[in-house]
Backbone as JSON Lines, residues from 0, in Angstrom:
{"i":0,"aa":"X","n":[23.86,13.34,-14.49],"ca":[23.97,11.95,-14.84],"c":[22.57,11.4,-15.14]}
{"i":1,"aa":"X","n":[22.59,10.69,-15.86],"ca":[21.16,9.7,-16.35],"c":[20.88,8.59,-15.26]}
{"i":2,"aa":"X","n":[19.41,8.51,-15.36],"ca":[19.54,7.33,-14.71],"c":[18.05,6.26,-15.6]}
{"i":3,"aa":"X","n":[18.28,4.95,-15.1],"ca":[17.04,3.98,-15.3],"c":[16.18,4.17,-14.33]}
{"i":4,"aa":"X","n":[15.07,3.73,-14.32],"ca":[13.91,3.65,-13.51],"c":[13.16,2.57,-13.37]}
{"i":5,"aa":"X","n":[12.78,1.46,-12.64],"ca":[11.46,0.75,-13.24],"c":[10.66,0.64,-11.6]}
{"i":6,"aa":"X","n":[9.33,0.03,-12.43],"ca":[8.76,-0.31,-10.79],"c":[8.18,-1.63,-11.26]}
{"i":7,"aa":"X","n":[8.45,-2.6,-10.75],"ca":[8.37,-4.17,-11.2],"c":[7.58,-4.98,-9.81]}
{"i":8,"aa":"X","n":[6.36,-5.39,-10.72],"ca":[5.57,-5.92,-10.07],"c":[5.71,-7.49,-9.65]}
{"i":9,"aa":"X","n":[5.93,-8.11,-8.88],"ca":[6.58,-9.14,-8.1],"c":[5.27,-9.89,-8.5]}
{"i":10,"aa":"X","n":[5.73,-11.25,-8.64],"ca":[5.12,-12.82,-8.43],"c":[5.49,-13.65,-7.46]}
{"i":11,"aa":"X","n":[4.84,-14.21,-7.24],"ca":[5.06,-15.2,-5.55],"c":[5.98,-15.33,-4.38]}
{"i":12,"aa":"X","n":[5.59,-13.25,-4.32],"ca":[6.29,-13.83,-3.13],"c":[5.81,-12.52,-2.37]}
{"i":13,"aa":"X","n":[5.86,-12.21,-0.94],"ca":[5.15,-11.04,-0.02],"c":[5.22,-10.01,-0.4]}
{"i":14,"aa":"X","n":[6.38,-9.51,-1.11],"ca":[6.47,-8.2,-1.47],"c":[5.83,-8.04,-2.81]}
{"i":15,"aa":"X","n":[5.04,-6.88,-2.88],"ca":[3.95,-6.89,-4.04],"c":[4.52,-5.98,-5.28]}
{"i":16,"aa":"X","n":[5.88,-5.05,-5.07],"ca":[6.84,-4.04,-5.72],"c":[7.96,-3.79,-5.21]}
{"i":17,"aa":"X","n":[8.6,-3.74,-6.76],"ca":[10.29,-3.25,-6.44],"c":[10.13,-2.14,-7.15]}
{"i":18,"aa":"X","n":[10.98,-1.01,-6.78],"ca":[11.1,0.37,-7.93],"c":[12.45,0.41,-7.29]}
{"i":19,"aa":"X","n":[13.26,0.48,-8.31],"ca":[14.51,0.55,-8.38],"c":[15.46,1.05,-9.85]}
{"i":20,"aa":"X","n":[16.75,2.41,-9.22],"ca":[16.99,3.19,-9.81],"c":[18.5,2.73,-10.18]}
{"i":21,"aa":"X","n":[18.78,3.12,-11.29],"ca":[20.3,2.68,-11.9],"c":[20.53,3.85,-12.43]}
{"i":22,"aa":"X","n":[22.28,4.28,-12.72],"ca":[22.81,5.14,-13.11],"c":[22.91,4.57,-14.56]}
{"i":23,"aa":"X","n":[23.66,5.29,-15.14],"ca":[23.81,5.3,-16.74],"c":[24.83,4.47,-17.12]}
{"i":24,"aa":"X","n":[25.56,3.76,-15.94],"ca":[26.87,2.77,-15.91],"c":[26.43,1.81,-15.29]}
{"i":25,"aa":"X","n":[24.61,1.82,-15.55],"ca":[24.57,0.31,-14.39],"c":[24.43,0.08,-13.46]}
{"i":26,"aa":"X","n":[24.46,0.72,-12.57],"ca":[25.46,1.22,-11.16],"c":[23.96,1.3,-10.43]}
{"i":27,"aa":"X","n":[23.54,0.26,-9.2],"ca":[22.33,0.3,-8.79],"c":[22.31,1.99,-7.58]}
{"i":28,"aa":"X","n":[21.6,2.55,-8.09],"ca":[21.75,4.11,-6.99],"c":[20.33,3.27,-5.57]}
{"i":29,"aa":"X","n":[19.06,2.92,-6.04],"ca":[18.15,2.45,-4.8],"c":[17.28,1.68,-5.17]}
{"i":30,"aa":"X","n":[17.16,0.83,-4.4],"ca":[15.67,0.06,-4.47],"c":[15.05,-0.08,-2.77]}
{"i":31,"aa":"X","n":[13.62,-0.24,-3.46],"ca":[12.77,-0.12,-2.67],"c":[11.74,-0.79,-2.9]}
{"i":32,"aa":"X","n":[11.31,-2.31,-1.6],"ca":[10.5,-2.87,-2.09],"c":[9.06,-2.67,-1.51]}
{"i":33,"aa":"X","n":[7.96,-3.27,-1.65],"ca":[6.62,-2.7,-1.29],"c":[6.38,-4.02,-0.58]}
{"i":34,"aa":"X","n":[5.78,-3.66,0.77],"ca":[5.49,-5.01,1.7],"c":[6.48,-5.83,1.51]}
{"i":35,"aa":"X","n":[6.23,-7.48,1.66],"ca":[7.87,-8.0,2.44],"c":[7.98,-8.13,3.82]}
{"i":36,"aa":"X","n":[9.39,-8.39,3.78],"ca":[9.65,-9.08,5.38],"c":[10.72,-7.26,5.27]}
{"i":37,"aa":"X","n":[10.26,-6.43,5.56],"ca":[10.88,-4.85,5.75],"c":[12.4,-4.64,6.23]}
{"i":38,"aa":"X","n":[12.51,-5.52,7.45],"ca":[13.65,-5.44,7.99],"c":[15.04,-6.17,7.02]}
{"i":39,"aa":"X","n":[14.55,-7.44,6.48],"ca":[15.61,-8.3,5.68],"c":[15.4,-7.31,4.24]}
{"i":40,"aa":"X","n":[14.55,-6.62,3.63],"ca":[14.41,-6.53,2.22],"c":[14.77,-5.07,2.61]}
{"i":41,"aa":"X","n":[15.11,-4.08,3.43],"ca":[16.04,-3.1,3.79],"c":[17.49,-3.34,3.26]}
{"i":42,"aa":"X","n":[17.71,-4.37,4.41],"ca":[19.14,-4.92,4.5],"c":[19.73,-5.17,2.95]}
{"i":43,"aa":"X","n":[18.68,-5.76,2.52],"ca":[19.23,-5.99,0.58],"c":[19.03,-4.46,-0.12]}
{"i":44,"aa":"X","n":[18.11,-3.79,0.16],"ca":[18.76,-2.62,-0.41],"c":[20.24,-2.15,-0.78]}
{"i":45,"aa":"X","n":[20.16,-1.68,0.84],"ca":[21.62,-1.31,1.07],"c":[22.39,-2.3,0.64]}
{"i":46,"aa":"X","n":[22.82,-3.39,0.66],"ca":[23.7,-4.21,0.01],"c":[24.04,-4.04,-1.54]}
{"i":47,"aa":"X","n":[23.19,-3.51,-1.88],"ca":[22.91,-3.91,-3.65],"c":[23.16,-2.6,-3.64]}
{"i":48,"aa":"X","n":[22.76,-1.49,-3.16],"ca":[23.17,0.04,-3.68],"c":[24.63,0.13,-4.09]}
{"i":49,"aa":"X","n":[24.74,0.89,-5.09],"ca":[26.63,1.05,-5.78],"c":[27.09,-0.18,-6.21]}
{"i":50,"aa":"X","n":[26.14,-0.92,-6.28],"ca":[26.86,-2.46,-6.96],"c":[26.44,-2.55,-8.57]}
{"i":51,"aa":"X","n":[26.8,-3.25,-9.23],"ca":[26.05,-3.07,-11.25],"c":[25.84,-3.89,-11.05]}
{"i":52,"aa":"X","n":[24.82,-3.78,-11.62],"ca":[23.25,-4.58,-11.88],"c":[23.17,-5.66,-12.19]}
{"i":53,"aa":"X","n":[24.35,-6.42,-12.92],"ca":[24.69,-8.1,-13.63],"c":[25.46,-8.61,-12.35]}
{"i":54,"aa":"X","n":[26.44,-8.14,-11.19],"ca":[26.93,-8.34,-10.62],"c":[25.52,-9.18,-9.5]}
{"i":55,"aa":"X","n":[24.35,-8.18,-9.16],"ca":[23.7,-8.5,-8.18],"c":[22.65,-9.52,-8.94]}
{"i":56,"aa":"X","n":[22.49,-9.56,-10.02],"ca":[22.05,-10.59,-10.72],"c":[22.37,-11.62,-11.14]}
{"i":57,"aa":"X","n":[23.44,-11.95,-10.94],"ca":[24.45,-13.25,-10.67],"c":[24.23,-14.13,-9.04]}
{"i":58,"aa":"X","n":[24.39,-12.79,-8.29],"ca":[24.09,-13.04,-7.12],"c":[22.81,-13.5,-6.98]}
{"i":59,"aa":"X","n":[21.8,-12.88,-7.43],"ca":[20.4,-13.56,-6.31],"c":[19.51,-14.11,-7.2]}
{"i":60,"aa":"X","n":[20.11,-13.8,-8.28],"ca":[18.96,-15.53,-9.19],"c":[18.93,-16.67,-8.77]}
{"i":61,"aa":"X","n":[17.76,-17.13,-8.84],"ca":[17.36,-18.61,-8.46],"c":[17.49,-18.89,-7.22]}
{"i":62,"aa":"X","n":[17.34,-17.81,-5.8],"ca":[17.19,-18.12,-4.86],"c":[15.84,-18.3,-4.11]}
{"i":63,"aa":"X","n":[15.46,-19.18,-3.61],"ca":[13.93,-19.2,-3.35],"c":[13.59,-19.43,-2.04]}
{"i":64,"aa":"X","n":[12.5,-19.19,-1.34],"ca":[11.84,-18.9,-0.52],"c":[10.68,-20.27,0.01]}
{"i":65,"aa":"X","n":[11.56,-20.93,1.05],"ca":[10.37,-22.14,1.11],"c":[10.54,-23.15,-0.46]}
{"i":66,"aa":"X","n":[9.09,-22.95,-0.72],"ca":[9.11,-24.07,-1.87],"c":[8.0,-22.85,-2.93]}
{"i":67,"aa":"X","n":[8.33,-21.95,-2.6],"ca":[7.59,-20.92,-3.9],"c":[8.37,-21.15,-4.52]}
{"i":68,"aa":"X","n":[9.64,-21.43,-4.94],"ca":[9.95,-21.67,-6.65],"c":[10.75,-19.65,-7.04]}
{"i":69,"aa":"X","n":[10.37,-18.91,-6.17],"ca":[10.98,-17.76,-6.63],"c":[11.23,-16.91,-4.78]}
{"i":70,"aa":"X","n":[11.79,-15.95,-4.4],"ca":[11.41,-15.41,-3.69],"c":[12.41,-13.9,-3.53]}
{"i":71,"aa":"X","n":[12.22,-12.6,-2.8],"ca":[12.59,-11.93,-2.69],"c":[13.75,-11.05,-3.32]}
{"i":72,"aa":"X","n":[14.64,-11.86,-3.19],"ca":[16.47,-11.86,-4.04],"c":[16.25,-11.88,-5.5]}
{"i":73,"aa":"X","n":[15.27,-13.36,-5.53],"ca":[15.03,-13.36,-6.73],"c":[14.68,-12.32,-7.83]}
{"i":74,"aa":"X","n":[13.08,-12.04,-7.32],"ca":[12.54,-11.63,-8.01],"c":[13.0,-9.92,-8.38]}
{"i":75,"aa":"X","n":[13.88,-9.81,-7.37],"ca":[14.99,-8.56,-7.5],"c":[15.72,-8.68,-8.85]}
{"i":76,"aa":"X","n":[16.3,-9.91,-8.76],"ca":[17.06,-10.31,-10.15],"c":[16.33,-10.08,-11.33]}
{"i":77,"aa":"X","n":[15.32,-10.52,-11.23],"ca":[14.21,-10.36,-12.82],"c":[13.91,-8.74,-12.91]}
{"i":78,"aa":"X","n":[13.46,-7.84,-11.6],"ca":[13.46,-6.79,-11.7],"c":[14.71,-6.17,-12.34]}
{"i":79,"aa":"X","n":[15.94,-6.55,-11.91],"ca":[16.79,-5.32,-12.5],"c":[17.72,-5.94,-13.84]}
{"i":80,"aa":"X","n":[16.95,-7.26,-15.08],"ca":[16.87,-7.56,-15.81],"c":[15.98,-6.97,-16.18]}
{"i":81,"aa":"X","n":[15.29,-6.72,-16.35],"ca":[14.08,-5.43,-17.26],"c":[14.39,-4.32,-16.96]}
{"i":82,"aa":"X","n":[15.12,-3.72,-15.84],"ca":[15.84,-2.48,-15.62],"c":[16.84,-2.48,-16.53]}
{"i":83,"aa":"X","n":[17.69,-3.23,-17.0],"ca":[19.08,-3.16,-17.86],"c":[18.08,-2.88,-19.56]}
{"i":84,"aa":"X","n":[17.18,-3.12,-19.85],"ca":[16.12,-2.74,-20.89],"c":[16.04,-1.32,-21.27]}
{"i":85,"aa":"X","n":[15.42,-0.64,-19.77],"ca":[14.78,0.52,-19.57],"c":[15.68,1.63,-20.39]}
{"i":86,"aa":"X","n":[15.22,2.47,-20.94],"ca":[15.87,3.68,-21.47],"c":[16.22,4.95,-20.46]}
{"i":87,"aa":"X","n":[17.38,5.41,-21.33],"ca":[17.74,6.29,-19.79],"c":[17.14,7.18,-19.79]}
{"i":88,"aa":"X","n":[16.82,7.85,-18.61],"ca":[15.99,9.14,-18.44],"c":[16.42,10.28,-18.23]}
């Protein structure tokens, strides 16, 4: 099976990277973010694994963090919007 790849560099918010993998149907296989709050940005892993990618991007757009204007969920969302881009590998 094919899959996407990206590693998406985060704006305002603790975690400094997402790299996160999609199947050829969309289909989120893992993500993994870099720094963060570890224990909660785990927990969204696993949540989001086997889910497609517009589904979890419905879900966590425009959720924000304090008054940064973007945060965690979010910036997941923008990540696996440039993942739906990526060419399969």
């Amino acid at each position: 099976m094919k899959t996407k790849h990206i590693q998406y560099e985060t704006h305002g918010t603790c975690s400094k990277m997402i790299d996160v993998t999609a199947d050829e149907n969309d289909v989120i296989q893992q993500v993994f973010f870099l720094g963060g709050c570890h224990g909660n940005l785990q927990g969204i892993s696993q949540l989001v694994k086997g889910k497609k990618i517009d589904e979890v991007i419905h879900l966590l757009s425009g959720i924000h963090c304090g008054t940064k204007g973007t945060s965690c969920p979010d910036q997941l969302s923008k990540a696996l919007g440039e993942l739906k881009k990526s060419p399969l590998e």
